[in-house]
Amino acid sequence: MIHGEVEDENAHAMGGVAPHAGLFGSAAMVAAVMDRLARAWRGEGPWDKQQVRLLCELDHTVPGSSRTPGFDTPTGPGSAAGDHPPQGTVGHLGFTGTSLWWHMPSNRGVVLLSNRVAHGRENQKIKPLRNQVHNLAWKELMRP
């Protein structure tokens, strides 16, 4: 069992840093990165607006894909992002059960940090929990 480090054996073998292993930090740190991306998406910098928008647009080179060059997108009812996330939401699911879903136009989103693998890698209880958490969060976050 690995303690205090990324819980991905491949990343652990590479010294704890590996490009496939995602973004690690506190919920506030991950949200801060998404805040900067959403601001850039709206043209407020620090990165080029068009490049950030490309990260969030569906990759049409793969027919039927729900992925963008930088993120995933909600897949409808039962999605980890909730049943009805707002149009323009992008996100990422982590192997250990974490998830990130962000609505770029409003710069609002949810960072869920968890560790579903702590009690075994076959634990799938996180799936309905992600959906329920995001259903509740979107209701609150998207109120006028």
mmCIF file of N, CA, C and O in Angstrom, residues 7-98:
data_model
loop_
_atom_site.group_PDB
_atom_site.id
_atom_site.type_symbol
_atom_site.label_atom_id
_atom_site.label_comp_id
_atom_site.label_asym_id
_atom_site.label_seq_id
_atom_site.Cartn_x
_atom_site.Cartn_y
_atom_site.Cartn_z
ATOM 1 N N GLU A 7 -1.552 7.207 -5.810
ATOM 2 C CA GLU A 7 -1.895 5.801 -5.680
ATOM 3 C C GLU A 7 -2.086 5.157 -7.053
ATOM 4 O O GLU A 7 -3.078 4.520 -7.348
ATOM 5 N N ASP A 8 -1.114 5.359 -7.877
ATOM 6 C CA ASP A 8 -1.057 4.766 -9.206
ATOM 7 C C ASP A 8 0.332 4.149 -9.294
ATOM 8 O O ASP A 8 1.337 4.860 -9.239
ATOM 9 N N GLU A 9 0.376 2.842 -9.381
ATOM 10 C CA GLU A 9 1.658 2.148 -9.325
ATOM 11 C C GLU A 9 2.624 2.594 -10.420
ATOM 12 O O GLU A 9 3.825 2.680 -10.200
ATOM 13 N N ASN A 10 2.099 2.883 -11.610
ATOM 14 C CA ASN A 10 2.972 3.338 -12.693
ATOM 15 C C ASN A 10 3.585 4.697 -12.363
ATOM 16 O O ASN A 10 4.781 4.916 -12.563
ATOM 17 N N ALA A 11 2.776 5.617 -11.864
ATOM 18 C CA ALA A 11 3.294 6.933 -11.477
ATOM 19 C C ALA A 11 4.261 6.793 -10.299
ATOM 20 O O ALA A 11 5.284 7.467 -10.240
ATOM 21 N N HIS A 12 3.938 5.915 -9.364
ATOM 22 C CA HIS A 12 4.823 5.677 -8.217
ATOM 23 C C HIS A 12 6.183 5.174 -8.701
ATOM 24 O O HIS A 12 7.221 5.651 -8.235
ATOM 25 N N ALA A 13 6.179 4.255 -9.660
ATOM 26 C CA ALA A 13 7.433 3.718 -10.199
ATOM 27 C C ALA A 13 8.244 4.785 -10.927
ATOM 28 O O ALA A 13 9.467 4.687 -11.018
ATOM 29 N N MET A 14 7.564 5.831 -11.393
ATOM 30 C CA MET A 14 8.253 6.914 -12.102
ATOM 31 C C MET A 14 8.612 8.056 -11.152
ATOM 32 O O MET A 14 8.862 9.179 -11.581
ATOM 33 N N GLY A 15 8.599 7.800 -9.857
ATOM 34 C CA GLY A 15 8.974 8.819 -8.894
ATOM 35 C C GLY A 15 7.820 9.691 -8.440
ATOM 36 O O GLY A 15 8.031 10.726 -7.808
ATOM 37 N N GLY A 16 6.587 9.327 -8.779
ATOM 38 C CA GLY A 16 5.424 10.078 -8.334
ATOM 39 C C GLY A 16 4.912 11.095 -9.330
ATOM 40 O O GLY A 16 3.897 11.723 -9.111
ATOM 41 N N VAL A 17 5.617 11.269 -10.430
ATOM 42 C CA VAL A 17 5.196 12.232 -11.447
ATOM 43 C C VAL A 17 5.120 11.516 -12.782
ATOM 44 O O VAL A 17 6.098 10.930 -13.232
ATOM 45 N N ALA A 18 3.941 11.555 -13.394
ATOM 46 C CA ALA A 18 3.758 10.910 -14.694
ATOM 47 C C ALA A 18 2.635 11.622 -15.429
ATOM 48 O O ALA A 18 1.627 11.970 -14.813
ATOM 49 N N PRO A 19 2.792 11.858 -16.727
ATOM 50 C CA PRO A 19 1.782 12.633 -17.447
ATOM 51 C C PRO A 19 0.406 11.987 -17.502
ATOM 52 O O PRO A 19 -0.595 12.683 -17.621
ATOM 53 N N HIS A 20 0.315 10.680 -17.374
ATOM 54 C CA HIS A 20 -0.983 10.013 -17.456
ATOM 55 C C HIS A 20 -1.749 10.101 -16.147
ATOM 56 O O HIS A 20 -2.943 9.821 -16.107
ATOM 57 N N ALA A 21 -1.099 10.489 -15.064
ATOM 58 C CA ALA A 21 -1.673 10.341 -13.742
ATOM 59 C C ALA A 21 -2.541 11.505 -13.299
ATOM 60 O O ALA A 21 -3.073 11.490 -12.209
ATOM 61 N N GLY A 22 -2.724 12.514 -14.116
ATOM 62 C CA GLY A 22 -3.664 13.569 -13.787
ATOM 63 C C GLY A 22 -3.086 14.694 -12.962
ATOM 64 O O GLY A 22 -1.883 14.876 -12.865
ATOM 65 N N LEU A 23 -3.990 15.431 -12.337
ATOM 66 C CA LEU A 23 -3.665 16.634 -11.586
ATOM 67 C C LEU A 23 -3.840 16.335 -10.103
ATOM 68 O O LEU A 23 -4.896 15.867 -9.684
ATOM 69 N N PHE A 24 -2.813 16.601 -9.320
ATOM 70 C CA PHE A 24 -2.878 16.301 -7.898
ATOM 71 C C PHE A 24 -2.790 17.573 -7.093
ATOM 72 O O PHE A 24 -1.990 18.454 -7.369
ATOM 73 N N GLY A 25 -3.629 17.688 -6.082
ATOM 74 C CA GLY A 25 -3.628 18.841 -5.203
ATOM 75 C C GLY A 25 -4.883 18.840 -4.373
ATOM 76 O O GLY A 25 -5.713 17.939 -4.454
ATOM 77 N N SER A 26 -5.024 19.879 -3.591
ATOM 78 C CA SER A 26 -6.234 20.034 -2.792
ATOM 79 C C SER A 26 -7.377 20.463 -3.713
ATOM 80 O O SER A 26 -7.153 20.896 -4.848
ATOM 81 N N ALA A 27 -8.605 20.375 -3.208
ATOM 82 C CA ALA A 27 -9.757 20.826 -4.001
ATOM 83 C C ALA A 27 -9.595 22.292 -4.373
ATOM 84 O O ALA A 27 -9.889 22.695 -5.500
ATOM 85 N N ALA A 28 -9.097 23.113 -3.447
ATOM 86 C CA ALA A 28 -8.904 24.540 -3.729
ATOM 87 C C ALA A 28 -7.856 24.758 -4.824
ATOM 88 O O ALA A 28 -8.025 25.627 -5.686
ATOM 89 N N MET A 29 -6.798 23.962 -4.813
ATOM 90 C CA MET A 29 -5.757 24.108 -5.837
ATOM 91 C C MET A 29 -6.284 23.706 -7.214
ATOM 92 O O MET A 29 -6.024 24.387 -8.209
ATOM 93 N N VAL A 30 -7.007 22.601 -7.280
ATOM 94 C CA VAL A 30 -7.565 22.156 -8.556
ATOM 95 C C VAL A 30 -8.591 23.170 -9.059
ATOM 96 O O VAL A 30 -8.607 23.523 -10.241
ATOM 97 N N ALA A 31 -9.426 23.679 -8.159
ATOM 98 C CA ALA A 31 -10.414 24.693 -8.544
ATOM 99 C C ALA A 31 -9.721 25.962 -9.041
ATOM 100 O O ALA A 31 -10.210 26.613 -9.971
ATOM 101 N N ALA A 32 -8.583 26.316 -8.465
ATOM 102 C CA ALA A 32 -7.850 27.512 -8.903
ATOM 103 C C ALA A 32 -7.348 27.351 -10.333
ATOM 104 O O ALA A 32 -7.390 28.302 -11.124
ATOM 105 N N VAL A 33 -6.896 26.158 -10.680
ATOM 106 C CA VAL A 33 -6.467 25.898 -12.061
ATOM 107 C C VAL A 33 -7.658 26.037 -13.002
ATOM 108 O O VAL A 33 -7.570 26.684 -14.055
ATOM 109 N N MET A 34 -8.800 25.472 -12.613
ATOM 110 C CA MET A 34 -9.992 25.559 -13.458
ATOM 111 C C MET A 34 -10.493 26.991 -13.564
ATOM 112 O O MET A 34 -10.960 27.416 -14.623
ATOM 113 N N ASP A 35 -10.388 27.766 -12.488
ATOM 114 C CA ASP A 35 -10.766 29.174 -12.525
ATOM 115 C C ASP A 35 -9.925 29.914 -13.570
ATOM 116 O O ASP A 35 -10.454 30.683 -14.369
ATOM 117 N N ARG A 36 -8.623 29.663 -13.588
ATOM 118 C CA ARG A 36 -7.748 30.314 -14.571
ATOM 119 C C ARG A 36 -8.105 29.891 -15.988
ATOM 120 O O ARG A 36 -8.119 30.709 -16.905
ATOM 121 N N LEU A 37 -8.386 28.606 -16.173
ATOM 122 C CA LEU A 37 -8.777 28.134 -17.505
ATOM 123 C C LEU A 37 -10.098 28.769 -17.946
ATOM 124 O O LEU A 37 -10.239 29.179 -19.100
ATOM 125 N N ALA A 38 -11.067 28.840 -17.038
ATOM 126 C CA ALA A 38 -12.367 29.435 -17.385
ATOM 127 C C ALA A 38 -12.220 30.920 -17.701
ATOM 128 O O ALA A 38 -12.862 31.432 -18.628
ATOM 129 N N ARG A 39 -11.377 31.615 -16.966
ATOM 130 C CA ARG A 39 -11.135 33.036 -17.263
ATOM 131 C C ARG A 39 -10.484 33.188 -18.641
ATOM 132 O O ARG A 39 -10.861 34.073 -19.411
ATOM 133 N N ALA A 40 -9.526 32.332 -18.930
ATOM 134 C CA ALA A 40 -8.887 32.375 -20.250
ATOM 135 C C ALA A 40 -9.893 32.004 -21.338
ATOM 136 O O ALA A 40 -9.892 32.590 -22.419
ATOM 137 N N TRP A 41 -10.775 31.031 -21.063
ATOM 138 C CA TRP A 41 -11.828 30.623 -22.001
ATOM 139 C C TRP A 41 -12.674 31.827 -22.378
ATOM 140 O O TRP A 41 -13.132 31.952 -23.505
ATOM 141 N N ARG A 42 -12.880 32.752 -21.419
ATOM 142 C CA ARG A 42 -13.664 33.967 -21.659
ATOM 143 C C ARG A 42 -12.815 35.116 -22.204
ATOM 144 O O ARG A 42 -13.322 36.213 -22.402
ATOM 145 N N GLY A 43 -11.519 34.881 -22.400
ATOM 146 C CA GLY A 43 -10.650 35.920 -22.946
ATOM 147 C C GLY A 43 -9.994 36.799 -21.910
ATOM 148 O O GLY A 43 -9.460 37.857 -22.232
ATOM 149 N N GLU A 44 -9.982 36.374 -20.664
ATOM 150 C CA GLU A 44 -9.412 37.166 -19.580
ATOM 151 C C GLU A 44 -8.002 36.719 -19.201
ATOM 152 O O GLU A 44 -7.514 37.073 -18.133
ATOM 153 N N GLY A 45 -7.345 35.904 -20.047
ATOM 154 C CA GLY A 45 -5.972 35.454 -19.770
ATOM 155 C C GLY A 45 -5.923 34.523 -18.578
ATOM 156 O O GLY A 45 -6.934 34.224 -17.986
ATOM 157 N N PRO A 46 -4.796 34.001 -18.234
ATOM 158 C CA PRO A 46 -3.465 34.308 -18.734
ATOM 159 C C PRO A 46 -3.085 33.569 -20.016
ATOM 160 O O PRO A 46 -2.037 33.819 -20.584
ATOM 161 N N TRP A 47 -3.923 32.622 -20.461
ATOM 162 C CA TRP A 47 -3.597 31.857 -21.651
ATOM 163 C C TRP A 47 -4.452 32.298 -22.819
ATOM 164 O O TRP A 47 -5.489 32.935 -22.666
ATOM 165 N N ASP A 48 -4.037 31.918 -24.019
ATOM 166 C CA ASP A 48 -4.741 32.276 -25.243
ATOM 167 C C ASP A 48 -6.155 31.680 -25.255
ATOM 168 O O ASP A 48 -6.332 30.468 -25.082
ATOM 169 N N LYS A 49 -7.139 32.527 -25.470
ATOM 170 C CA LYS A 49 -8.553 32.127 -25.454
ATOM 171 C C LYS A 49 -8.824 30.988 -26.433
ATOM 172 O O LYS A 49 -9.490 30.003 -26.079
ATOM 173 N N GLN A 50 -8.346 31.085 -27.651
ATOM 174 C CA GLN A 50 -8.631 30.062 -28.661
ATOM 175 C C GLN A 50 -8.008 28.717 -28.298
ATOM 176 O O GLN A 50 -8.622 27.664 -28.526
ATOM 177 N N GLN A 51 -6.814 28.738 -27.729
ATOM 178 C CA GLN A 51 -6.169 27.481 -27.331
ATOM 179 C C GLN A 51 -6.939 26.804 -26.196
ATOM 180 O O GLN A 51 -7.120 25.590 -26.200
ATOM 181 N N VAL A 52 -7.404 27.601 -25.238
ATOM 182 C CA VAL A 52 -8.183 27.032 -24.123
ATOM 183 C C VAL A 52 -9.508 26.505 -24.636
ATOM 184 O O VAL A 52 -9.956 25.431 -24.237
ATOM 185 N N ARG A 53 -10.136 27.227 -25.549
ATOM 186 C CA ARG A 53 -11.419 26.743 -26.101
ATOM 187 C C ARG A 53 -11.225 25.425 -26.855
ATOM 188 O O ARG A 53 -12.097 24.554 -26.797
ATOM 189 N N LEU A 54 -10.095 25.270 -27.545
ATOM 190 C CA LEU A 54 -9.811 24.004 -28.228
ATOM 191 C C LEU A 54 -9.719 22.849 -27.241
ATOM 192 O O LEU A 54 -10.127 21.727 -27.561
ATOM 193 N N LEU A 55 -9.188 23.105 -26.045
ATOM 194 C CA LEU A 55 -9.107 22.061 -25.022
ATOM 195 C C LEU A 55 -10.483 21.564 -24.591
ATOM 196 O O LEU A 55 -10.613 20.471 -24.054
ATOM 197 N N CYS A 56 -11.509 22.402 -24.807
ATOM 198 C CA CYS A 56 -12.859 22.102 -24.313
ATOM 199 C C CYS A 56 -13.843 21.697 -25.404
ATOM 200 O O CYS A 56 -14.999 21.413 -25.099
ATOM 201 N N GLU A 57 -13.405 21.661 -26.656
ATOM 202 C CA GLU A 57 -14.299 21.294 -27.765
ATOM 203 C C GLU A 57 -14.167 19.812 -28.080
ATOM 204 O O GLU A 57 -13.070 19.261 -28.059
ATOM 205 N N LEU A 58 -15.283 19.182 -28.408
ATOM 206 C CA LEU A 58 -15.262 17.756 -28.747
ATOM 207 C C LEU A 58 -14.275 17.468 -29.855
ATOM 208 O O LEU A 58 -14.126 18.251 -30.800
ATOM 209 N N ASP A 59 -13.603 16.343 -29.726
ATOM 210 C CA ASP A 59 -12.647 15.892 -30.737
ATOM 211 C C ASP A 59 -13.420 15.114 -31.800
ATOM 212 O O ASP A 59 -13.782 13.965 -31.603
ATOM 213 N N HIS A 60 -13.694 15.767 -32.913
ATOM 214 C CA HIS A 60 -14.502 15.146 -33.968
ATOM 215 C C HIS A 60 -13.703 14.181 -34.841
ATOM 216 O O HIS A 60 -14.273 13.556 -35.741
ATOM 217 N N THR A 61 -12.410 14.025 -34.571
ATOM 218 C CA THR A 61 -11.622 13.063 -35.342
ATOM 219 C C THR A 61 -11.921 11.632 -34.897
ATOM 220 O O THR A 61 -11.582 10.692 -35.603
ATOM 221 N N VAL A 62 -12.544 11.493 -33.728
ATOM 222 C CA VAL A 62 -12.929 10.171 -33.233
ATOM 223 C C VAL A 62 -14.454 10.128 -33.188
ATOM 224 O O VAL A 62 -15.068 10.705 -32.286
ATOM 225 N N PRO A 63 -15.091 9.481 -34.158
ATOM 226 C CA PRO A 63 -16.558 9.455 -34.210
ATOM 227 C C PRO A 63 -17.174 8.920 -32.918
ATOM 228 O O PRO A 63 -16.753 7.900 -32.389
ATOM 229 N N GLY A 64 -18.163 9.667 -32.405
ATOM 230 C CA GLY A 64 -18.882 9.234 -31.219
ATOM 231 C C GLY A 64 -18.158 9.464 -29.904
ATOM 232 O O GLY A 64 -18.669 9.090 -28.853
ATOM 233 N N SER A 65 -16.986 10.081 -29.935
ATOM 234 C CA SER A 65 -16.228 10.295 -28.706
ATOM 235 C C SER A 65 -16.875 11.376 -27.851
ATOM 236 O O SER A 65 -17.424 12.349 -28.367
ATOM 237 N N SER A 66 -16.784 11.219 -26.545
ATOM 238 C CA SER A 66 -17.261 12.241 -25.616
ATOM 239 C C SER A 66 -16.100 13.088 -25.104
ATOM 240 O O SER A 66 -16.267 13.903 -24.215
ATOM 241 N N ARG A 67 -14.933 12.897 -25.679
ATOM 242 C CA ARG A 67 -13.735 13.573 -25.187
ATOM 243 C C ARG A 67 -13.372 14.800 -26.007
ATOM 244 O O ARG A 67 -13.653 14.883 -27.195
ATOM 245 N N THR A 68 -12.721 15.718 -25.321
ATOM 246 C CA THR A 68 -12.116 16.878 -25.956
ATOM 247 C C THR A 68 -10.605 16.634 -25.889
ATOM 248 O O THR A 68 -10.165 15.677 -25.247
ATOM 249 N N PRO A 69 -9.790 17.483 -26.493
ATOM 250 C CA PRO A 69 -8.338 17.291 -26.352
ATOM 251 C C PRO A 69 -7.848 17.400 -24.906
ATOM 252 O O PRO A 69 -6.792 16.871 -24.573
ATOM 253 N N GLY A 70 -8.608 18.066 -24.027
ATOM 254 C CA GLY A 70 -8.150 18.227 -22.659
ATOM 255 C C GLY A 70 -9.023 17.607 -21.591
ATOM 256 O O GLY A 70 -8.592 17.433 -20.448
ATOM 257 N N PHE A 71 -10.252 17.255 -21.929
ATOM 258 C CA PHE A 71 -11.206 16.815 -20.918
ATOM 259 C C PHE A 71 -12.156 15.760 -21.479
ATOM 260 O O PHE A 71 -12.095 15.400 -22.641
ATOM 261 N N ASP A 72 -13.072 15.334 -20.627
ATOM 262 C CA ASP A 72 -14.202 14.516 -21.034
ATOM 263 C C ASP A 72 -15.433 15.414 -20.957
ATOM 264 O O ASP A 72 -15.368 16.522 -20.431
ATOM 265 N N THR A 73 -16.548 14.955 -21.491
ATOM 266 C CA THR A 73 -17.800 15.698 -21.389
ATOM 267 C C THR A 73 -18.865 14.767 -20.817
ATOM 268 O O THR A 73 -18.736 13.546 -20.878
ATOM 269 N N PRO A 74 -19.919 15.330 -20.252
ATOM 270 C CA PRO A 74 -20.990 14.496 -19.692
ATOM 271 C C PRO A 74 -21.616 13.602 -20.769
ATOM 272 O O PRO A 74 -21.692 13.979 -21.936
ATOM 273 N N THR A 75 -22.070 12.433 -20.347
ATOM 274 C CA THR A 75 -22.605 11.448 -21.295
ATOM 275 C C THR A 75 -24.097 11.209 -21.148
ATOM 276 O O THR A 75 -24.603 10.189 -21.593
ATOM 277 N N GLY A 76 -24.817 12.128 -20.503
ATOM 278 C CA GLY A 76 -26.262 11.983 -20.378
ATOM 279 C C GLY A 76 -26.666 11.452 -19.018
ATOM 280 O O GLY A 76 -25.859 11.378 -18.099
ATOM 281 N N PRO A 77 -27.943 11.061 -18.872
ATOM 282 C CA PRO A 77 -28.430 10.555 -17.585
ATOM 283 C C PRO A 77 -27.558 9.411 -17.075
ATOM 284 O O PRO A 77 -27.151 8.543 -17.840
ATOM 285 N N GLY A 78 -27.263 9.456 -15.798
ATOM 286 C CA GLY A 78 -26.392 8.449 -15.198
ATOM 287 C C GLY A 78 -24.924 8.811 -15.268
ATOM 288 O O GLY A 78 -24.077 8.092 -14.737
ATOM 289 N N SER A 79 -24.605 9.932 -15.900
ATOM 290 C CA SER A 79 -23.224 10.374 -16.031
ATOM 291 C C SER A 79 -22.621 10.699 -14.674
ATOM 292 O O SER A 79 -23.330 11.135 -13.763
ATOM 293 N N ALA A 80 -21.320 10.524 -14.553
ATOM 294 C CA ALA A 80 -20.624 10.931 -13.332
ATOM 295 C C ALA A 80 -20.777 12.427 -13.098
ATOM 296 O O ALA A 80 -20.693 12.898 -11.970
ATOM 297 N N ALA A 81 -21.025 13.193 -14.160
ATOM 298 C CA ALA A 81 -21.196 14.644 -14.056
ATOM 299 C C ALA A 81 -22.592 15.022 -13.580
ATOM 300 O O ALA A 81 -22.884 16.200 -13.404
ATOM 301 N N GLY A 82 -23.437 14.050 -13.359
ATOM 302 C CA GLY A 82 -24.830 14.304 -12.994
ATOM 303 C C GLY A 82 -25.731 14.046 -14.181
ATOM 304 O O GLY A 82 -25.270 13.867 -15.307
ATOM 305 N N ASP A 83 -27.021 14.028 -13.940
ATOM 306 C CA ASP A 83 -27.977 13.725 -15.005
ATOM 307 C C ASP A 83 -28.198 14.877 -15.970
ATOM 308 O O ASP A 83 -28.471 14.657 -17.141
ATOM 309 N N HIS A 84 -28.069 16.112 -15.488
ATOM 310 C CA HIS A 84 -28.347 17.282 -16.334
ATOM 311 C C HIS A 84 -27.353 18.410 -16.073
ATOM 312 O O HIS A 84 -27.751 19.507 -15.682
ATOM 313 N N PRO A 85 -26.063 18.174 -16.296
ATOM 314 C CA PRO A 85 -25.109 19.264 -16.114
ATOM 315 C C PRO A 85 -25.338 20.335 -17.182
ATOM 316 O O PRO A 85 -25.865 20.034 -18.257
ATOM 317 N N PRO A 86 -24.979 21.575 -16.907
ATOM 318 C CA PRO A 86 -25.200 22.622 -17.909
ATOM 319 C C PRO A 86 -24.367 22.403 -19.169
ATOM 320 O O PRO A 86 -23.267 21.849 -19.106
ATOM 321 N N GLN A 87 -24.932 22.826 -20.301
ATOM 322 C CA GLN A 87 -24.219 22.750 -21.580
ATOM 323 C C GLN A 87 -22.898 23.500 -21.452
ATOM 324 O O GLN A 87 -22.858 24.579 -20.897
ATOM 325 N N GLY A 88 -21.820 22.915 -21.937
ATOM 326 C CA GLY A 88 -20.512 23.555 -21.854
ATOM 327 C C GLY A 88 -19.674 23.058 -20.687
ATOM 328 O O GLY A 88 -18.619 23.597 -20.395
ATOM 329 N N THR A 89 -20.150 21.997 -20.014
ATOM 330 C CA THR A 89 -19.407 21.425 -18.898
ATOM 331 C C THR A 89 -18.365 20.446 -19.424
ATOM 332 O O THR A 89 -18.636 19.659 -20.327
ATOM 333 N N VAL A 90 -17.182 20.522 -18.853
ATOM 334 C CA VAL A 90 -16.108 19.574 -19.167
ATOM 335 C C VAL A 90 -15.586 19.016 -17.854
ATOM 336 O O VAL A 90 -15.795 19.599 -16.794
ATOM 337 N N GLY A 91 -14.912 17.892 -17.922
ATOM 338 C CA GLY A 91 -14.416 17.324 -16.679
ATOM 339 C C GLY A 91 -13.421 16.221 -16.872
ATOM 340 O O GLY A 91 -12.943 15.951 -17.976
ATOM 341 N N HIS A 92 -13.135 15.576 -15.757
ATOM 342 C CA HIS A 92 -12.163 14.488 -15.739
ATOM 343 C C HIS A 92 -12.488 13.586 -14.554
ATOM 344 O O HIS A 92 -12.840 14.080 -13.476
ATOM 345 N N LEU A 93 -12.363 12.289 -14.767
ATOM 346 C CA LEU A 93 -12.538 11.321 -13.687
ATOM 347 C C LEU A 93 -11.189 10.717 -13.347
ATOM 348 O O LEU A 93 -10.441 10.312 -14.232
ATOM 349 N N GLY A 94 -10.888 10.658 -12.072
ATOM 350 C CA GLY A 94 -9.643 10.052 -11.636
ATOM 351 C C GLY A 94 -9.840 8.592 -11.281
ATOM 352 O O GLY A 94 -10.904 8.201 -10.794
ATOM 353 N N PHE A 95 -8.821 7.808 -11.470
ATOM 354 C CA PHE A 95 -8.856 6.370 -11.182
ATOM 355 C C PHE A 95 -9.242 6.089 -9.737
ATOM 356 O O PHE A 95 -9.972 5.155 -9.448
ATOM 357 N N THR A 96 -8.764 6.915 -8.813
ATOM 358 C CA THR A 96 -9.023 6.647 -7.404
ATOM 359 C C THR A 96 -10.414 7.080 -6.951
ATOM 360 O O THR A 96 -10.760 6.896 -5.794
ATOM 361 N N GLY A 97 -11.198 7.678 -7.860
ATOM 362 C CA GLY A 97 -12.559 8.068 -7.507
ATOM 363 C C GLY A 97 -12.777 9.566 -7.480
ATOM 364 O O GLY A 97 -13.886 10.026 -7.268
ATOM 365 N N THR A 98 -11.729 10.325 -7.688
ATOM 366 C CA THR A 98 -11.889 11.773 -7.723
ATOM 367 C C THR A 98 -12.620 12.162 -9.001
ATOM 368 O O THR A 98 -12.699 11.394 -9.948
#
